[in-house]
mmCIF file of C-alpha atoms in Angstrom:
data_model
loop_
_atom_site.group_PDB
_atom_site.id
_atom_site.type_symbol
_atom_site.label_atom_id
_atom_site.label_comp_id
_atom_site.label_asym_id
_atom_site.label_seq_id
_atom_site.Cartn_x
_atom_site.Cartn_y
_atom_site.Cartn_z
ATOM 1 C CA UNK A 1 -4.970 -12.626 -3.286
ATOM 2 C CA UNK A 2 -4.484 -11.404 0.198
ATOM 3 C CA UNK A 3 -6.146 -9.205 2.466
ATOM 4 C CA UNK A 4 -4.246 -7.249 4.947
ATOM 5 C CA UNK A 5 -6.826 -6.654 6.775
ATOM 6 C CA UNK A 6 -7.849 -10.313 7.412
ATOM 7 C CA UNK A 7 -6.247 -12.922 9.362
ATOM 8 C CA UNK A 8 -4.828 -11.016 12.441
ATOM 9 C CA UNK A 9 -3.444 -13.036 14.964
ATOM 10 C CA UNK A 10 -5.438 -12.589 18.587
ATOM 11 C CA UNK A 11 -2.376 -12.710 20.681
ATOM 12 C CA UNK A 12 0.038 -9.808 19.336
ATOM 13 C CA UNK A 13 3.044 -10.376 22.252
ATOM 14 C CA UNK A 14 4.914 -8.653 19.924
ATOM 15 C CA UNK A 15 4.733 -6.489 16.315
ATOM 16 C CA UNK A 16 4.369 -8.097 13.670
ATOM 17 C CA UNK A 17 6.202 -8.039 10.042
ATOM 18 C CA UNK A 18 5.199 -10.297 7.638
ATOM 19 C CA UNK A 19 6.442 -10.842 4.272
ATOM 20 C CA UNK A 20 4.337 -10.172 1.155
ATOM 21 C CA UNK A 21 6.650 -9.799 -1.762
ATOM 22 C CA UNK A 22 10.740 -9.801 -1.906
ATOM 23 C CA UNK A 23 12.938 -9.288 -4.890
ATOM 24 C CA UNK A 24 16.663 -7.932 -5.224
ATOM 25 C CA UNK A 25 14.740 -4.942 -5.986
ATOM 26 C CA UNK A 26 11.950 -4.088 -3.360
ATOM 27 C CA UNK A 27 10.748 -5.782 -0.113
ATOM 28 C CA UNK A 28 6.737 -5.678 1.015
ATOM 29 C CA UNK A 29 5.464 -6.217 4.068
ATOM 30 C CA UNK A 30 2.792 -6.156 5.842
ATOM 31 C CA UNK A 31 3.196 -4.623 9.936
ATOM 32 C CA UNK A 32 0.881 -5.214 12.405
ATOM 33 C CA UNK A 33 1.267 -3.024 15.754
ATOM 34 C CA UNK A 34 -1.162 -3.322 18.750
ATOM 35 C CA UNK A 35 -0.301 -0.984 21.511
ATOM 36 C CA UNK A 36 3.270 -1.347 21.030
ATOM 37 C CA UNK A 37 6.121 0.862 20.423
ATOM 38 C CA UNK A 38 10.118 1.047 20.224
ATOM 39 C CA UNK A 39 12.459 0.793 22.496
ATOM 40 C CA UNK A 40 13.494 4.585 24.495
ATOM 41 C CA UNK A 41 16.926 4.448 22.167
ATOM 42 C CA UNK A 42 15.815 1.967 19.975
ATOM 43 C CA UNK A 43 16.071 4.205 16.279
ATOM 44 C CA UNK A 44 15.295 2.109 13.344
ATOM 45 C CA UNK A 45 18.096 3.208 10.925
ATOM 46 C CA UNK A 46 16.940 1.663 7.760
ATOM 47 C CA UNK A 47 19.550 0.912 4.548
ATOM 48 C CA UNK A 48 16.521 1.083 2.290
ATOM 49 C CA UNK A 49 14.144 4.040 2.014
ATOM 50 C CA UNK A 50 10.643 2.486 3.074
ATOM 51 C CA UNK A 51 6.967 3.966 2.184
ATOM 52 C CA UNK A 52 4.848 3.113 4.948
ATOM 53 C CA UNK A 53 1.061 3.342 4.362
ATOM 54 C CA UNK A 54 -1.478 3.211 7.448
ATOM 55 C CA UNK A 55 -4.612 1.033 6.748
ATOM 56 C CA UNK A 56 -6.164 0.972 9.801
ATOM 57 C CA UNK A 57 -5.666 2.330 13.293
ATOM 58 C CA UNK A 58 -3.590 5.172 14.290
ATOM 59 C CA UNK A 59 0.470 5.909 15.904
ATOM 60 C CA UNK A 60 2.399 8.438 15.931
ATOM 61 C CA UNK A 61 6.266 8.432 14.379
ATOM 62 C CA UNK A 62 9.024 10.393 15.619
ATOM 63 C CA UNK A 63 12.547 11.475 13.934
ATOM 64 C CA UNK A 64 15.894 11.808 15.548
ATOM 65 C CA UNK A 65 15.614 16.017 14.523
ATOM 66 C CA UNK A 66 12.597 15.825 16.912
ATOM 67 C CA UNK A 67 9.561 16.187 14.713
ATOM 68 C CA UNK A 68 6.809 14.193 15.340
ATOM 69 C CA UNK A 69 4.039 13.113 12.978
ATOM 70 C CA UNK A 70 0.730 11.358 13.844
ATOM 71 C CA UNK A 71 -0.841 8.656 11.150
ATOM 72 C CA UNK A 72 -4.454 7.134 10.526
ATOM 73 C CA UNK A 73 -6.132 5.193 8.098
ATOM 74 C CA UNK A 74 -5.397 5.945 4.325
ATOM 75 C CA UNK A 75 -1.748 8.151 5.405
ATOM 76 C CA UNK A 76 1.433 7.351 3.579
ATOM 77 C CA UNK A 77 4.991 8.740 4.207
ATOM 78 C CA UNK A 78 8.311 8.007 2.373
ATOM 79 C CA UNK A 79 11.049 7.766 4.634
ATOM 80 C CA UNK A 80 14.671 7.852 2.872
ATOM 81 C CA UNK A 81 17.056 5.439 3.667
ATOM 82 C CA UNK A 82 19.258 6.246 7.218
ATOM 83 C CA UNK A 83 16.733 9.160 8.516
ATOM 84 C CA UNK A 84 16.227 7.593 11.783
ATOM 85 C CA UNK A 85 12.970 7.228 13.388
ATOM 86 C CA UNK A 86 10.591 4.843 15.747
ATOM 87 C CA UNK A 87 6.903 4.541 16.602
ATOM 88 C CA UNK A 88 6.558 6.444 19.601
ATOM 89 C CA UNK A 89 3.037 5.388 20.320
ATOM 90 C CA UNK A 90 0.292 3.067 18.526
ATOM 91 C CA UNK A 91 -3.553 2.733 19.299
ATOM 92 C CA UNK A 92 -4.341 0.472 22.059
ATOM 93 C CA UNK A 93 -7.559 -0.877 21.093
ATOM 94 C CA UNK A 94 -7.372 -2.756 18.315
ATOM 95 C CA UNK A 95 -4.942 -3.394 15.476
ATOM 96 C CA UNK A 96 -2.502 -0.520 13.600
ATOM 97 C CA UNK A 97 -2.048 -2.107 9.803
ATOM 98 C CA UNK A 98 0.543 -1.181 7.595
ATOM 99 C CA UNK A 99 1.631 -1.853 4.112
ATOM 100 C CA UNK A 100 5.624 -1.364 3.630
ATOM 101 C CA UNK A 101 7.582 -0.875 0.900
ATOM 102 C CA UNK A 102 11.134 -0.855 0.863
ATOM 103 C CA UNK A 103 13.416 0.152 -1.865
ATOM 104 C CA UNK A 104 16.802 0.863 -2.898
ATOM 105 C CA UNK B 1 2.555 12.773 4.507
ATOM 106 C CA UNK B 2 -0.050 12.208 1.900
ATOM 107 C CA UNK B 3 -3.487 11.169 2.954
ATOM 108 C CA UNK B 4 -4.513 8.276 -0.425
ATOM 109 C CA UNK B 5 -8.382 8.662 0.218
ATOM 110 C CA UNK B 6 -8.489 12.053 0.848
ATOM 111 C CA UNK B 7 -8.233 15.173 -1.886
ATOM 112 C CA UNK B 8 -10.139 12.894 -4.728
ATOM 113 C CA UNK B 9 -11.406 15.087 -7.567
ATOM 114 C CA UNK B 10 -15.278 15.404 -7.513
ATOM 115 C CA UNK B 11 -15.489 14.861 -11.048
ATOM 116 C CA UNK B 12 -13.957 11.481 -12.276
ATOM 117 C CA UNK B 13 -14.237 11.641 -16.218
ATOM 118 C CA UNK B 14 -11.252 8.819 -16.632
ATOM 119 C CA UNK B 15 -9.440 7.046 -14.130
ATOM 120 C CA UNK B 16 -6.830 9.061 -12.356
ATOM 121 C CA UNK B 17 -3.253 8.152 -11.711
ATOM 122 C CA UNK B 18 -1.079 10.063 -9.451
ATOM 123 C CA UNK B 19 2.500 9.232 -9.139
ATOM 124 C CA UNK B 20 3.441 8.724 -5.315
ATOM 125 C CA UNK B 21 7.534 7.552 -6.041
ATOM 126 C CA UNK B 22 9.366 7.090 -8.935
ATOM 127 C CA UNK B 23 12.539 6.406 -8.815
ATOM 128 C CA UNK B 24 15.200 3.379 -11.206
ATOM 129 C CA UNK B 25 13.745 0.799 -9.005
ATOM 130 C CA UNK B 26 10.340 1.428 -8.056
ATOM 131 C CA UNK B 27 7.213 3.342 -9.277
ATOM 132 C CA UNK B 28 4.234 3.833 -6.578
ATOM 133 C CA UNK B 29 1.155 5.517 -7.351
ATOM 134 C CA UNK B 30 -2.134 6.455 -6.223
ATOM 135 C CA UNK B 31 -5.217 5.000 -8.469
ATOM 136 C CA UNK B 32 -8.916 6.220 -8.443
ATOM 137 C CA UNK B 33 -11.541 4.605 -10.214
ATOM 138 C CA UNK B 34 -15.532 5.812 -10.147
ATOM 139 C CA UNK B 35 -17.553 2.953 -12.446
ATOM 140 C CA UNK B 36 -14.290 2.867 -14.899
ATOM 141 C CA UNK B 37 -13.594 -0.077 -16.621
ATOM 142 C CA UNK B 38 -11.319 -0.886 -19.516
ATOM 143 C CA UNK B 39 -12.391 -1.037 -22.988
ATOM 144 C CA UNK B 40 -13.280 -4.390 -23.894
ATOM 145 C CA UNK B 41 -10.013 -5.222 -26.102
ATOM 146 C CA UNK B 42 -7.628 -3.462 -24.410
ATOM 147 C CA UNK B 43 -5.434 -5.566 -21.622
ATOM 148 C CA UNK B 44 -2.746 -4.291 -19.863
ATOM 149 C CA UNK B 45 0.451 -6.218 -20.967
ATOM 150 C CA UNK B 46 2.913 -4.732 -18.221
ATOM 151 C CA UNK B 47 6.384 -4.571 -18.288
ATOM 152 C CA UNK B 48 7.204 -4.565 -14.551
ATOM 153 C CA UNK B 49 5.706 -6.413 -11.947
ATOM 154 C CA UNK B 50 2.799 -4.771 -10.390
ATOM 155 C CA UNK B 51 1.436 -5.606 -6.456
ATOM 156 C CA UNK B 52 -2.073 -3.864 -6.306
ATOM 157 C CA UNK B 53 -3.525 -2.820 -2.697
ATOM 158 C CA UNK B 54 -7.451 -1.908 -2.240
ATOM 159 C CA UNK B 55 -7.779 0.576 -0.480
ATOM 160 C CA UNK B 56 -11.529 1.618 -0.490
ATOM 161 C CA UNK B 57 -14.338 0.608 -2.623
ATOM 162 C CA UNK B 58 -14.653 -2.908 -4.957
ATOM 163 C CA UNK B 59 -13.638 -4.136 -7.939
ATOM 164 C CA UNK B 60 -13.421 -6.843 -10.372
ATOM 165 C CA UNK B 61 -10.086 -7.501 -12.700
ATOM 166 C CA UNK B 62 -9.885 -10.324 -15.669
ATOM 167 C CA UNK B 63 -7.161 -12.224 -16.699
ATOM 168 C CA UNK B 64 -6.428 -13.496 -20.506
ATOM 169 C CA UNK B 65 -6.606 -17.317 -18.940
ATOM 170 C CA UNK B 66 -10.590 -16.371 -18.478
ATOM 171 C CA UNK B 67 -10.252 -16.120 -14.516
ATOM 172 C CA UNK B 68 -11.681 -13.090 -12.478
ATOM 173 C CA UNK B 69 -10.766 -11.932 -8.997
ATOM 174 C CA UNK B 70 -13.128 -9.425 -7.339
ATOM 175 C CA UNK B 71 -11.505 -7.273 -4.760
ATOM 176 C CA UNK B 72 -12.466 -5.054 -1.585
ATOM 177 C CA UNK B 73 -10.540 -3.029 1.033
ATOM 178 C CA UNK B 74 -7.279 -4.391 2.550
ATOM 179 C CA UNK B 75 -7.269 -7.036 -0.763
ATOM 180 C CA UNK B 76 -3.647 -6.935 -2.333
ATOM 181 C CA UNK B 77 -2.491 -8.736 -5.190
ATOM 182 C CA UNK B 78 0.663 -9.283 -6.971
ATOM 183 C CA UNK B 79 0.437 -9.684 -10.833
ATOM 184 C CA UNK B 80 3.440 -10.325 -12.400
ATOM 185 C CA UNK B 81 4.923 -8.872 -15.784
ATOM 186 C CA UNK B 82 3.074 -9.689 -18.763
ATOM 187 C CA UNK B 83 0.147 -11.096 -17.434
ATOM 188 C CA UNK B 84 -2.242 -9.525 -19.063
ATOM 189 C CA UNK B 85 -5.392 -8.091 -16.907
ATOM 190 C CA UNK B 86 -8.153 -5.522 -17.229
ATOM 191 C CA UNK B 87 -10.605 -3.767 -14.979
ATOM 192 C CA UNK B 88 -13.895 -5.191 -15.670
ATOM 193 C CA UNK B 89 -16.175 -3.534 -13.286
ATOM 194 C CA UNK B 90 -15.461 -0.697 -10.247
ATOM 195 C CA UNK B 91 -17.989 0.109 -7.711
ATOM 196 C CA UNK B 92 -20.696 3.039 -9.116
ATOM 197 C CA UNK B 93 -21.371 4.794 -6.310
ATOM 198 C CA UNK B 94 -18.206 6.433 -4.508
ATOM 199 C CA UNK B 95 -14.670 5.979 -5.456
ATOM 200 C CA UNK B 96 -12.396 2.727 -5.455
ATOM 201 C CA UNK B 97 -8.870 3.277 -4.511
ATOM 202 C CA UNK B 98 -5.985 1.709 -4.889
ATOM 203 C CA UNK B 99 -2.268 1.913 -4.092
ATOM 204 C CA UNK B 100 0.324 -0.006 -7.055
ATOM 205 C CA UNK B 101 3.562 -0.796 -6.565
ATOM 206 C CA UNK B 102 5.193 -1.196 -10.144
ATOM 207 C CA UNK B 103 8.983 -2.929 -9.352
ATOM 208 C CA UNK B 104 11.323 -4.798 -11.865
#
């Protein structure tokens, strides 16, 4: 057993992604943010279609169409595979926790 | 987007399961429990793999080896296929909720 909310590392220099489960059918992850965002052009432009689910904290998405979409604890959002979009802004004070799910 | 602890039915007469995904590879839903447990004699003997994710509230599941495992928010869990497991005892007073990931 695991908790995801547990064992946080003090010092987050940089996001986190951390491995939970990976088969040749699904990969699980757990993502820890803290303050931290993507790069100005930096799209993630994903090959698998991800579910993200916020557990704790709060950020704010945004697509390459321009939509925006702000997340906090308990929100979940599918994102198919190649729709481009970053974190444009994550809580400052203390830890943003996802769970991650991505699928073919 | 799809809040997981908000919109829960007042009135829990049997567990509820609410199909987030489903697609050939993956099947994610949305579980609420309120003081459900399974019957004594009837396991679940899964199929797929199945990684389980607290979200709010507590529980305790059984295995057939005799072990127990009792879970709170941000606890995740992976139980493979086959392994048979039951729900021995949710939290009575508010809702326990859980996100599954169901994956081959």
């Amino acid at each position: 057993m695991k908790n995801l909310l547990n064992n946080i590392p003090k010092n987050l220099l940089d996001e986190l992604f951390e491995t939970l489960i990976k088969t040749d059918a699904i990969h699980i992850e757990r993502i820890i943010s803290k303050g931290h965002t993507s790069p100005e052009e930096d799209w993630y432009d994903q090959d698998l279609n991800e579910w993200i689910l916020l557990l704790k904290g709060a950020a704010r998405l945004a697509f390459e169409d321009g939509s925006e979409v702000s997340m906090g604890p308990g929100d979940s959002l599918e994102i198919p595979a190649h729709v481009k979009h970053k974190g444009v802004w994550t809580g400052p004070e203390g830890e943003t926790v996802w769970a991650a799910v991505h699928f073919a």
